[in-house]
Amino acid sequence: MRKRLLGIVVCAVVTAASCQKSTGSPAPPAATEPGTSAEPSPAPESNLAANQVLRIDTNLEPPTLDPTLAADATSVVVLRALHGGLTTLDKDSRVVPELAKSWDVSPDGKMITFHLRDARYSNGDPIVAGDLVYSWRRLADPRTAAPYSYVMADIAGGPELQAMAGANPGPTDAAIDVALENLGVSAPDARTFVVHLNRPATYSLSAVTLWVFAPLQESWITSKNATEAANYVSSGPFVLDAWAHDSEIVLKPNPYWWGDVKPTLTEIDMSIVTEPTAQQAAYEAGEIDMVGTPGPDVQRVRTDPVLGTEYREENQPAVNFYSFNNYEDPNVASHAKPGPTANRDFRIAFTQTIDKQALIDATYAGLGRIANSVIMPGIPGYQPDLNPYPFDLASARQHMDKALAALGVNSVAELGKLTLGYPSGHDNEPGVAFLAEAWRQAFGLETEQIGSDFSVFLTQRQLGEYAISWDAWGADYPHASNQLSGLFTCRGGNNDAQYCNPAFDALLVQAAAEPDQDKQVAIYKEAQTLLMTDAPILPLRFRVTSYEVKPYVSGLTVTPADTELPGDAHFETIQILKH
């Protein structure tokens, strides 16, 4: 949820080898023409229902539908339907053309030239290369304060702009404008977009599948109330027809959609119901067509004669964890007085107190596998044997004794209650209660459990207002850089733990520039080992998504880019069959 919070379908369903394909090489071959991605075969027209409406639930109110500012799963589900990027991922994790009909990479791997197809926005205006220059500069501009601005680090001039974001005193507007002019993006003509890289980052073509790299029309995004339905301008297969805040979002086909697969759906109705039990009830009542099965209902649904036939499980490139506040970002005002979680032994003690399998069994119906790191299974760099701090109550108490001595107190009671923040609803309470009780039993330490509205929680977590906070990360693209850069780098846009270790950052820079794939993966493993040894977070489980889908919902294209429900990155391939 901060970071593209949750992601859904997997690289674990694909092989590690296919994941490696998507990371590319220093100088990948030119792309093929659009239409090469493997998509489900459309159903014969005679099998289609007259009413082509898909009904789903977004789980939460999207905090924003501004592509540059979005960093949460709920917003991303909607944005992937509304905006088309230069490239996209197919069901086999391969990078395939979208807005870019082809591209060329220079021999040194440091320049990519994208050749754009003839495309238009939902208002009929042409999409031109200059729009990409604008949107990428907007993403890099420190005044925008985009959570994903760190993805511009590989672009020539990107690091200089990122340094401005943390400068004290801050740069002048004139200095920022000059730096933006020098950013390594240009538009020689309306159909040609050129990107200059600092280094031959092998994952660049995968990275540009992100929603933040989509073209934006400046006259639209800078207008008043731009993201409201009446004013919205999209470049993807759907348009924002209605947005009744905290109630419903309605999408309809974009009449100017330029993609090869035209939507069969005439409407997508997205209700906004935050309680999983209410979503499940709506599904069973026939009011929605897909639903994430709540943990407490999994066993019942599995054995139900009807629901059991509609139940599915998908490995997911996503990890659930809790972030300790490491208090290492001097820009956060609340860090003037560091708390106990700034102490490494304290964090280790809290980590070793948790029986992760017991937590998974108790709160996730046994779904998922224990996570002791952040790079996910199926992604090169995954380390199944990395576990520096296993469940061990005796060791946990020893580390707590060391922490208390360093903190200058005699008992945990002198620390007072630790704030434990989480987004209320959506099945988060059982996990929070499990952790709080484990820490209370082991150390007698009490927590103040603070459940907040999702958007409020995201803001408070980023401001460092909790000692410990719920967290999760879903792979935006199948590469180790996406699980480490920006999440744990100093001042990273999604660094909720406020962790900062220059040695870790240096390893990521080294890995990004390493053209040899095996050597690159080895460096990412070294970085992850350093990260987990520092214990800035408490990883819990690699996720398995349990969901139900009506048998008349056809054409799901399951990809690693899916966010909440399998197939939600490519709504345009979904069809409703007669039923």
Coordinates of C-alpha atoms in Angstrom, one line a residue:
M1 CA 0.0 0.0 0.0
R2 CA 2.3 2.6 0.0
K3 CA 4.4 1.5 -2.5
R4 CA 2.3 0.0 -4.9
L5 CA 0.9 -1.8 -2.1
L6 CA -0.3 -5.0 -3.1
G7 CA 0.2 -6.7 -6.3
I8 CA -1.5 -9.7 -7.4
V9 CA -0.7 -12.4 -9.7
V10 CA 2.5 -13.9 -9.9
C11 CA 5.8 -14.3 -11.1
A12 CA 5.7 -17.4 -9.0
V13 CA 3.2 -18.9 -11.4
V14 CA 5.7 -18.2 -14.1
T15 CA 9.1 -19.8 -14.0
A16 CA 12.2 -17.9 -12.8
A17 CA 13.5 -18.2 -16.3
S18 CA 10.6 -16.3 -17.7
C19 CA 11.0 -13.6 -15.1
Q20 CA 14.5 -13.2 -16.2
K21 CA 13.4 -12.6 -19.8
S22 CA 11.4 -9.6 -18.7
T23 CA 14.5 -8.0 -17.1
G24 CA 16.1 -7.6 -20.5
S25 CA 19.7 -7.2 -21.3
P26 CA 22.0 -4.1 -21.8
A27 CA 21.0 -3.9 -25.4
P28 CA 17.8 -5.8 -26.1
P29 CA 16.6 -6.3 -29.6
A30 CA 14.1 -3.9 -31.2
A31 CA 10.5 -4.6 -30.2
T32 CA 8.1 -6.3 -32.5
E33 CA 4.8 -4.7 -33.7
P34 CA 1.9 -4.6 -31.3
G35 CA -0.3 -7.5 -30.9
T36 CA 2.4 -10.1 -30.1
S37 CA 1.4 -10.6 -26.4
A38 CA -0.4 -13.8 -25.6
E39 CA -4.0 -12.9 -24.8
P40 CA -7.0 -15.2 -24.1
S41 CA -8.9 -16.0 -27.2
P42 CA -12.1 -14.0 -27.4
A43 CA -15.4 -16.0 -27.0
P44 CA -17.6 -16.4 -30.1
E45 CA -20.1 -13.5 -30.3
S46 CA -23.0 -16.0 -30.0
N47 CA -21.7 -16.9 -26.5
L48 CA -21.6 -13.3 -25.2
A49 CA -24.2 -11.9 -22.9
A50 CA -26.2 -8.9 -24.0
N51 CA -25.2 -7.1 -20.9
Q52 CA -21.4 -6.6 -20.9
V53 CA -21.0 -5.1 -17.5
L54 CA -18.3 -6.3 -15.0
R55 CA -19.1 -5.6 -11.4
I56 CA -16.2 -5.6 -8.8
D57 CA -15.2 -3.9 -5.6
T58 CA -12.2 -1.6 -5.2
N59 CA -12.0 -2.3 -1.4
L60 CA -11.2 1.3 -0.7
E61 CA -11.7 4.8 -2.0
P62 CA -8.7 5.6 -4.3
P63 CA -6.6 8.3 -2.6
T64 CA -5.8 9.8 -6.0
L65 CA -6.4 9.2 -9.7
D66 CA -3.4 11.4 -10.7
P67 CA -1.0 8.9 -12.3
T68 CA 2.1 10.8 -11.1
L69 CA 1.0 10.8 -7.5
A70 CA -0.5 7.3 -7.1
A71 CA 1.3 4.8 -5.0
D72 CA -1.4 2.5 -3.6
A73 CA -3.1 -0.6 -5.0
T74 CA -6.6 0.8 -5.1
S75 CA -5.7 3.8 -7.2
V76 CA -3.5 1.7 -9.5
V77 CA -6.3 -0.8 -10.3
V78 CA -8.3 2.2 -11.8
L79 CA -5.3 3.9 -13.4
R80 CA -4.2 0.8 -15.3
A81 CA -7.6 0.8 -17.0
L82 CA -7.5 4.6 -17.7
H83 CA -3.9 5.0 -19.0
G84 CA -1.7 3.2 -21.5
G85 CA 2.0 3.3 -21.3
L86 CA 4.9 2.8 -23.7
T87 CA 5.2 -0.9 -22.8
T88 CA 3.2 -3.5 -20.9
L89 CA 3.6 -7.0 -19.4
D90 CA 1.9 -10.0 -21.0
K91 CA 0.7 -13.0 -19.1
D92 CA 4.2 -14.6 -19.4
S93 CA 5.9 -11.5 -17.8
R94 CA 7.4 -10.4 -21.2
V95 CA 7.7 -6.8 -22.0
V96 CA 5.5 -6.1 -25.1
P97 CA 4.7 -2.9 -27.0
E98 CA 1.8 -0.7 -26.2
L99 CA 2.0 3.0 -27.0
A100 CA 5.5 2.4 -28.4
K101 CA 5.1 0.2 -31.5
S102 CA 8.9 -0.5 -31.4
W103 CA 12.1 0.7 -29.8
D104 CA 15.8 0.7 -30.4
V105 CA 18.6 0.5 -27.8
S106 CA 22.0 1.9 -28.4
P107 CA 25.0 -0.5 -28.4
D108 CA 26.1 0.7 -24.9
G109 CA 22.6 0.2 -23.6
K110 CA 22.3 3.9 -22.4
M111 CA 19.9 5.3 -24.9
I112 CA 16.4 4.0 -25.8
T113 CA 14.5 5.4 -28.7
F114 CA 10.8 4.7 -28.6
H115 CA 8.8 4.9 -31.9
L116 CA 5.2 5.8 -31.0
R117 CA 2.1 4.6 -32.8
D118 CA -0.8 6.8 -33.9
A119 CA -2.8 7.3 -30.7
R120 CA -5.3 9.7 -29.2
Y121 CA -6.5 10.7 -25.8
S122 CA -10.2 10.2 -24.7
N123 CA -10.9 13.8 -25.7
G124 CA -9.7 13.1 -29.3
D125 CA -6.4 15.0 -29.1
P126 CA -3.3 13.2 -30.4
I127 CA -0.8 11.7 -28.0
V128 CA 2.6 13.1 -28.9
A129 CA 6.1 12.5 -27.7
G130 CA 6.2 15.9 -26.0
D131 CA 3.5 14.6 -23.6
L132 CA 5.9 12.0 -22.4
V133 CA 8.6 14.6 -21.9
Y134 CA 6.2 16.6 -19.8
S135 CA 4.9 13.7 -17.7
W136 CA 8.4 12.3 -17.0
R137 CA 9.7 15.7 -16.0
R138 CA 6.6 16.1 -13.7
L139 CA 7.5 12.8 -12.1
A140 CA 11.1 13.9 -11.5
D141 CA 10.2 17.4 -10.3
P142 CA 10.9 17.6 -6.6
R143 CA 8.0 20.1 -6.3
T144 CA 5.6 17.4 -7.3
A145 CA 6.7 15.2 -4.4
A146 CA 5.7 12.0 -6.3
P147 CA 6.2 8.9 -4.2
Y148 CA 7.6 7.1 -7.2
S149 CA 10.0 9.8 -8.2
Y150 CA 12.9 7.6 -7.3
V151 CA 12.3 5.5 -10.5
M152 CA 13.9 8.4 -12.3
A153 CA 17.3 7.7 -10.8
D154 CA 18.5 5.8 -13.8
I155 CA 17.6 8.7 -16.2
A156 CA 20.4 11.1 -17.0
G157 CA 19.8 14.2 -14.7
G158 CA 17.5 12.2 -12.4
P159 CA 19.9 11.9 -9.4
E160 CA 20.5 15.7 -9.5
L161 CA 16.8 16.3 -9.2
Q162 CA 16.4 13.8 -6.4
A163 CA 19.2 15.5 -4.5
M164 CA 17.2 18.7 -4.7
A165 CA 14.3 17.0 -2.9
G166 CA 16.4 16.6 0.3
A167 CA 18.4 19.8 0.1
N168 CA 18.5 22.3 2.9
P169 CA 18.1 25.0 2.0
G170 CA 15.9 24.0 -0.9
P171 CA 16.7 24.9 -4.5
T172 CA 15.0 27.9 -6.2
D173 CA 12.4 27.3 -8.8
A174 CA 14.8 28.6 -11.4
A175 CA 17.4 25.9 -10.5
I176 CA 14.8 23.2 -10.6
D177 CA 13.6 24.3 -14.0
V178 CA 17.1 24.2 -15.4
A179 CA 17.6 20.7 -14.0
L180 CA 14.4 19.6 -15.6
E181 CA 15.5 20.9 -19.0
N182 CA 18.6 18.8 -18.6
L183 CA 16.7 15.6 -17.7
G184 CA 17.6 12.9 -20.2
V185 CA 14.3 12.8 -22.1
S186 CA 13.5 14.5 -25.5
A187 CA 11.1 14.5 -28.3
P188 CA 12.8 15.0 -31.7
D189 CA 9.4 14.8 -33.3
A190 CA 5.8 13.9 -32.4
R191 CA 6.3 10.2 -32.8
T192 CA 9.8 9.8 -31.4
F193 CA 10.6 9.7 -27.6
V194 CA 14.3 9.4 -26.6
V195 CA 15.5 8.4 -23.1
H196 CA 19.1 8.8 -22.0
L197 CA 20.2 6.6 -19.1
N198 CA 23.0 7.1 -16.6
R199 CA 23.8 3.4 -16.9
P200 CA 22.6 0.5 -18.9
A201 CA 19.9 -0.4 -16.4
T202 CA 18.8 -3.8 -17.6
Y203 CA 15.2 -3.5 -16.2
S204 CA 14.3 -0.2 -17.9
L205 CA 11.8 -1.6 -20.4
S206 CA 10.1 -3.4 -17.5
A207 CA 10.1 -0.3 -15.4
V208 CA 8.3 1.8 -18.0
T209 CA 5.3 -0.4 -17.7
L210 CA 4.5 1.5 -14.5
W211 CA 1.5 3.8 -14.6
V212 CA 3.7 6.8 -13.5
F213 CA 5.4 6.7 -16.9
A214 CA 2.1 7.1 -18.9
P215 CA 1.8 10.2 -21.2
L216 CA -0.2 13.1 -19.7
Q217 CA -1.7 16.0 -21.4
E218 CA -0.4 19.1 -19.6
S219 CA -3.5 21.2 -20.3
W220 CA -5.6 18.5 -18.6
I221 CA -3.6 17.6 -15.5
T222 CA -3.0 21.2 -14.6
S223 CA -6.6 22.2 -15.0
K224 CA -9.0 22.6 -12.0
N225 CA -10.5 19.3 -10.6
A226 CA -8.6 17.4 -13.4
T227 CA -9.2 14.0 -11.8
E228 CA -12.9 14.3 -11.4
A229 CA -15.0 12.3 -13.8
A230 CA -16.4 15.3 -15.7
N231 CA -12.9 16.5 -16.5
Y232 CA -10.8 13.3 -16.8
V233 CA -8.7 12.7 -19.9
S234 CA -7.4 9.2 -20.3
S235 CA -5.1 7.4 -22.7
G236 CA -6.1 3.8 -21.9
P237 CA -8.9 1.4 -22.9
F238 CA -11.4 3.0 -20.6
V239 CA -12.6 6.4 -19.5
L240 CA -13.8 7.6 -16.1
D241 CA -17.5 7.9 -16.5
A242 CA -18.5 8.6 -12.9
W243 CA -16.8 8.8 -9.5
A244 CA -19.2 9.0 -6.6
H245 CA -16.7 9.4 -3.8
D246 CA -16.7 6.6 -1.2
S247 CA -19.5 4.9 -3.1
E248 CA -18.8 3.9 -6.7
I249 CA -16.6 4.3 -9.8
V250 CA -17.9 3.6 -13.3
L251 CA -15.6 3.1 -16.3
K252 CA -16.7 2.9 -19.9
P253 CA -14.8 2.2 -23.1
N254 CA -12.6 4.9 -24.5
P255 CA -13.9 5.6 -28.0
Y256 CA -10.4 6.7 -29.1
W257 CA -8.6 3.7 -27.6
W258 CA -5.7 2.9 -29.9
G259 CA -4.8 -0.6 -28.6
D260 CA -5.1 -3.8 -30.6
V261 CA -7.6 -5.3 -28.2
K262 CA -10.8 -3.3 -28.0
P263 CA -13.0 -3.7 -24.9
T264 CA -16.0 -6.0 -25.2
L265 CA -17.2 -4.7 -21.8
T266 CA -19.5 -1.7 -22.1
E267 CA -19.1 -0.8 -18.4
I268 CA -17.1 -1.6 -15.3
D269 CA -18.9 -0.9 -12.1
M270 CA -16.6 -0.6 -9.1
S271 CA -18.4 -0.4 -5.8
I272 CA -16.4 0.9 -2.8
V273 CA -17.1 -1.4 0.1
T274 CA -14.3 -1.5 2.7
E275 CA -15.5 -4.5 4.8
P276 CA -14.4 -7.9 3.4
T277 CA -17.4 -9.6 4.9
A278 CA -19.8 -7.2 3.1
Q279 CA -17.9 -7.9 -0.2
Q280 CA -18.3 -11.6 0.2
A281 CA -22.0 -11.3 1.0
A282 CA -22.4 -9.1 -2.1
Y283 CA -20.7 -11.8 -4.2
E284 CA -22.9 -14.6 -2.8
A285 CA -25.9 -12.4 -3.5
G286 CA -24.9 -12.1 -7.1
E287 CA -24.3 -8.4 -6.8
I288 CA -20.6 -8.5 -7.9
D289 CA -18.8 -10.9 -10.2
M290 CA -15.3 -11.2 -8.5
V291 CA -14.2 -11.0 -4.9
G292 CA -11.1 -11.6 -2.8
T293 CA -12.2 -14.3 -0.4
P294 CA -11.8 -13.1 3.2
G295 CA -9.5 -15.4 5.3
P296 CA -12.2 -16.4 7.8
D297 CA -14.4 -17.6 4.8
V298 CA -11.8 -19.6 2.9
Q299 CA -12.6 -23.0 4.4
R300 CA -16.3 -22.5 4.1
V301 CA -16.0 -21.4 0.5
R302 CA -13.7 -24.2 -0.4
T303 CA -16.2 -26.9 0.7
D304 CA -19.3 -25.1 -0.6
P305 CA -20.8 -27.1 -3.5
V306 CA -21.3 -23.9 -5.6
L307 CA -18.7 -21.5 -4.3
G308 CA -16.1 -24.2 -4.2
T309 CA -16.2 -24.4 -8.0
E310 CA -15.7 -20.6 -8.3
Y311 CA -12.9 -20.5 -5.8
R312 CA -9.3 -19.9 -7.1
E313 CA -5.9 -19.4 -5.5
E314 CA -3.0 -17.6 -7.1
N315 CA 0.6 -17.2 -5.9
Q316 CA 1.2 -13.5 -5.8
P317 CA 4.5 -11.5 -6.2
A318 CA 3.7 -9.7 -3.0
V319 CA 5.0 -9.6 0.6
N320 CA 3.2 -8.6 3.8
F321 CA 5.4 -7.0 6.5
Y322 CA 5.5 -4.4 9.3
S323 CA 7.8 -1.4 9.1
F324 CA 9.7 -0.4 12.2
N325 CA 10.3 3.3 12.5
N326 CA 14.1 3.5 12.2
Y327 CA 14.1 7.3 12.8
E328 CA 16.9 7.8 10.3
D329 CA 15.3 10.5 8.1
P330 CA 16.1 14.0 9.5
N331 CA 13.4 15.5 7.3
V332 CA 10.6 14.0 9.4
A333 CA 9.7 16.3 12.2
S334 CA 8.5 13.6 14.6
H335 CA 12.0 12.1 14.6
A336 CA 13.4 14.8 16.8
K337 CA 13.0 12.3 19.6
P338 CA 13.8 8.8 18.4
G339 CA 11.8 5.9 19.8
P340 CA 12.9 2.4 20.9
T341 CA 12.5 1.0 17.4
A342 CA 15.5 3.0 16.4
N343 CA 17.5 0.4 18.3
R344 CA 18.5 -2.6 16.2
D345 CA 18.4 -5.1 19.1
F346 CA 14.9 -3.9 19.9
R347 CA 13.8 -4.6 16.3
I348 CA 15.5 -8.0 16.3
A349 CA 13.8 -8.9 19.6
F350 CA 10.4 -8.0 18.2
T351 CA 11.2 -10.0 15.0
Q352 CA 12.3 -13.2 16.9
T353 CA 9.1 -13.1 19.0
I354 CA 6.8 -13.9 16.1
D355 CA 5.9 -17.4 15.0
K356 CA 5.1 -16.6 11.4
Q357 CA 3.6 -19.9 10.5
A358 CA 1.2 -19.6 13.5
L359 CA 0.3 -16.1 12.4
I360 CA -0.4 -17.3 8.8
D361 CA -2.5 -20.2 10.1
A362 CA -4.4 -18.0 12.5
T363 CA -5.1 -14.9 10.4
Y364 CA -4.7 -16.0 6.7
A365 CA -6.3 -19.4 6.7
G366 CA -2.9 -20.9 6.2
L367 CA -2.5 -19.2 2.8
G368 CA 0.9 -18.0 1.9
R369 CA 4.5 -19.0 2.8
I370 CA 6.8 -17.6 5.5
A371 CA 8.7 -14.5 4.3
N372 CA 12.1 -13.6 5.9
S373 CA 13.0 -11.2 3.2
V374 CA 11.4 -9.0 0.5
I375 CA 12.5 -10.3 -2.9
M376 CA 9.7 -12.6 -3.8
P377 CA 9.7 -16.3 -5.0
G378 CA 10.1 -16.5 -8.8
I379 CA 12.0 -13.2 -9.0
P380 CA 15.8 -13.5 -9.5
G381 CA 17.5 -12.7 -6.2
Y382 CA 15.0 -14.6 -4.0
Q383 CA 16.8 -16.2 -1.1
P384 CA 14.8 -19.0 0.4
D385 CA 17.5 -19.7 3.0
L386 CA 17.9 -16.1 4.2
N387 CA 16.6 -16.0 7.8
P388 CA 19.0 -14.0 10.1
Y389 CA 16.5 -13.8 13.0
P390 CA 14.3 -16.9 13.2
F391 CA 11.5 -17.4 15.8
D392 CA 13.4 -17.9 19.0
L393 CA 12.0 -16.5 22.3
A394 CA 15.2 -17.1 24.3
S395 CA 17.3 -15.1 21.7
A396 CA 14.5 -12.5 21.5
R397 CA 14.7 -11.8 25.3
Q398 CA 18.5 -11.6 25.1
H399 CA 18.3 -8.9 22.4
M400 CA 15.6 -7.1 24.4
D401 CA 17.9 -7.0 27.4
K402 CA 20.6 -5.5 25.3
A403 CA 18.2 -3.0 23.8
L404 CA 16.9 -1.8 27.2
A405 CA 20.5 -1.3 28.5
A406 CA 21.3 0.8 25.4
L407 CA 18.1 2.8 25.9
G408 CA 18.9 3.4 29.5
V409 CA 15.8 1.9 31.0
N410 CA 15.3 -1.0 33.4
S411 CA 12.1 -2.4 31.9
V412 CA 9.8 -2.2 28.9
A413 CA 7.2 -0.5 31.2
E414 CA 9.4 2.6 31.2
L415 CA 9.0 2.8 27.4
G416 CA 5.3 3.3 27.6
K417 CA 2.9 2.1 24.9
L418 CA 4.3 1.8 21.3
T419 CA 2.0 3.0 18.5
L420 CA 1.1 0.3 16.1
G421 CA -0.6 1.8 13.0
Y422 CA -2.7 0.0 10.4
P423 CA -5.5 0.8 7.9
S424 CA -8.7 -0.2 9.6
G425 CA -10.9 -2.8 8.0
H426 CA -10.0 -5.2 5.3
D427 CA -9.1 -8.1 7.7
N428 CA -6.1 -6.2 9.2
E429 CA -7.3 -6.4 12.8
P430 CA -6.6 -10.1 13.5
G431 CA -2.9 -9.8 12.4
V432 CA -2.4 -6.6 14.4
A433 CA -3.9 -8.3 17.5
F434 CA -1.7 -11.4 17.0
L435 CA 1.5 -9.3 16.9
A436 CA 0.4 -7.1 19.9
E437 CA -0.4 -10.1 22.0
A438 CA 2.9 -11.9 21.1
W439 CA 4.9 -8.8 22.2
R440 CA 2.9 -8.4 25.3
Q441 CA 3.4 -12.0 26.4
A442 CA 7.1 -12.1 25.6
F443 CA 8.1 -8.7 27.1
G444 CA 5.0 -7.3 28.9
L445 CA 5.1 -4.4 26.4
E446 CA 1.8 -2.8 25.6
T447 CA 0.9 -1.2 22.2
E448 CA -1.5 1.4 21.2
Q449 CA -3.2 0.0 18.2
I450 CA -4.3 2.8 15.9
G451 CA -6.7 1.9 13.0
S452 CA -7.2 4.8 10.5
D453 CA -8.9 5.5 7.3
F454 CA -6.7 4.3 4.4
S455 CA -5.7 7.7 3.0
V456 CA -5.1 9.0 6.5
F457 CA -3.0 6.0 7.4
L458 CA -0.8 6.4 4.3
T459 CA -0.1 10.0 5.2
Q460 CA 0.6 9.3 8.9
R461 CA 2.9 6.4 8.1
Q462 CA 4.9 8.4 5.6
L463 CA 5.3 11.1 8.3
G464 CA 6.7 8.6 10.7
E465 CA 3.9 8.9 13.2
Y466 CA 3.9 5.2 14.2
A467 CA 6.6 3.2 15.9
I468 CA 5.4 0.2 14.0
S469 CA 3.2 0.2 10.9
W470 CA 1.4 -2.3 8.7
D471 CA 3.0 -2.6 5.3
A472 CA 3.0 -4.6 2.1
W473 CA 4.6 -4.5 -1.3
G474 CA 3.5 -6.0 -4.6
A475 CA 5.9 -6.3 -7.5
D476 CA 5.4 -3.6 -10.1
Y477 CA 7.6 -5.6 -12.4
P478 CA 9.6 -8.8 -11.9
H479 CA 13.0 -7.5 -11.0
A480 CA 14.9 -7.3 -7.7
S481 CA 15.3 -3.5 -8.1
N482 CA 11.6 -3.0 -7.7
Q483 CA 11.6 -4.8 -4.3
L484 CA 14.6 -2.8 -2.9
S485 CA 15.1 0.6 -4.6
G486 CA 12.9 3.4 -3.3
L487 CA 11.5 1.1 -0.5
F488 CA 14.7 1.0 1.6
T489 CA 17.1 3.5 -0.1
C490 CA 17.8 6.7 1.9
R491 CA 14.9 9.1 1.4
G492 CA 13.2 6.7 -1.0
G493 CA 9.7 7.8 -1.9
N494 CA 8.2 4.6 -0.5
N495 CA 10.6 4.2 2.4
D496 CA 8.1 3.9 5.2
A497 CA 10.6 2.5 7.6
Q498 CA 12.7 5.7 7.3
Y499 CA 15.7 3.3 6.9
C500 CA 19.0 4.7 5.6
N501 CA 22.2 2.8 5.0
P502 CA 24.6 4.2 2.4
A503 CA 26.3 0.8 2.0
F504 CA 23.0 -0.7 1.0
D505 CA 22.3 2.2 -1.5
A506 CA 25.8 1.8 -3.0
L507 CA 25.1 -1.9 -3.7
L508 CA 21.9 -1.1 -5.5
V509 CA 23.8 1.4 -7.7
Q510 CA 26.4 -1.2 -8.4
A511 CA 23.8 -3.9 -9.3
A512 CA 21.9 -1.6 -11.6
A513 CA 25.0 -1.0 -13.7
E514 CA 26.1 -4.6 -13.8
P515 CA 25.4 -6.0 -17.3
D516 CA 26.2 -9.7 -16.4
Q517 CA 22.9 -11.1 -15.1
D518 CA 24.4 -13.6 -12.7
K519 CA 26.7 -11.0 -11.2
Q520 CA 23.9 -8.5 -10.9
V521 CA 21.6 -11.0 -9.0
A522 CA 24.5 -11.8 -6.7
I523 CA 24.8 -8.1 -5.8
Y524 CA 21.1 -7.8 -5.2
K525 CA 21.4 -10.8 -2.8
E526 CA 24.2 -9.1 -1.0
A527 CA 22.1 -5.9 -0.6
Q528 CA 19.1 -7.9 0.6
T529 CA 21.2 -9.8 3.2
L530 CA 22.6 -6.5 4.5
L531 CA 19.0 -5.1 4.7
M532 CA 17.6 -8.0 6.6
T533 CA 20.6 -8.1 8.9
D534 CA 19.8 -4.5 9.8
A535 CA 16.2 -5.6 10.6
P536 CA 14.3 -2.4 9.6
I537 CA 11.2 -4.4 8.9
L538 CA 9.4 -7.5 10.1
P539 CA 8.6 -9.6 7.0
L540 CA 5.7 -12.0 7.5
R541 CA 4.5 -13.9 4.4
F542 CA 4.7 -14.1 0.7
R543 CA 1.1 -13.9 -0.4
V544 CA -1.3 -16.3 -2.0
T545 CA -4.5 -14.6 -3.2
S546 CA -7.7 -16.4 -2.7
Y547 CA -10.6 -15.2 -4.8
E548 CA -13.9 -16.2 -6.4
V549 CA -15.0 -15.4 -9.9
K550 CA -18.4 -16.1 -11.5
P551 CA -18.2 -18.8 -14.3
Y552 CA -19.6 -16.3 -16.9
V553 CA -16.5 -14.0 -16.5
S554 CA -14.3 -14.9 -19.3
G555 CA -11.0 -13.7 -20.8
L556 CA -9.0 -12.9 -17.7
T557 CA -5.4 -12.0 -18.6
V558 CA -3.4 -12.8 -15.5
T559 CA -0.1 -10.9 -15.4
P560 CA 2.5 -9.8 -12.8
A561 CA 1.1 -6.3 -13.1
D562 CA -2.3 -7.3 -11.6
T563 CA -3.0 -5.4 -8.4
E564 CA -6.0 -6.5 -6.4
L565 CA -7.7 -9.2 -8.5
P566 CA -6.2 -11.5 -11.2
G567 CA -6.7 -9.9 -14.6
D568 CA -7.3 -6.3 -13.3
A569 CA -4.4 -4.9 -15.3
H570 CA -6.1 -5.9 -18.6
F571 CA -9.8 -5.3 -18.2
E572 CA -10.0 -4.9 -22.0
T573 CA -9.7 -8.7 -22.5
I574 CA -12.6 -9.6 -20.2
Q575 CA -15.9 -10.7 -21.6
I576 CA -19.2 -11.7 -20.0
L577 CA -20.7 -14.9 -21.2
K578 CA -24.4 -15.8 -21.4
H579 CA -25.7 -17.2 -18.1

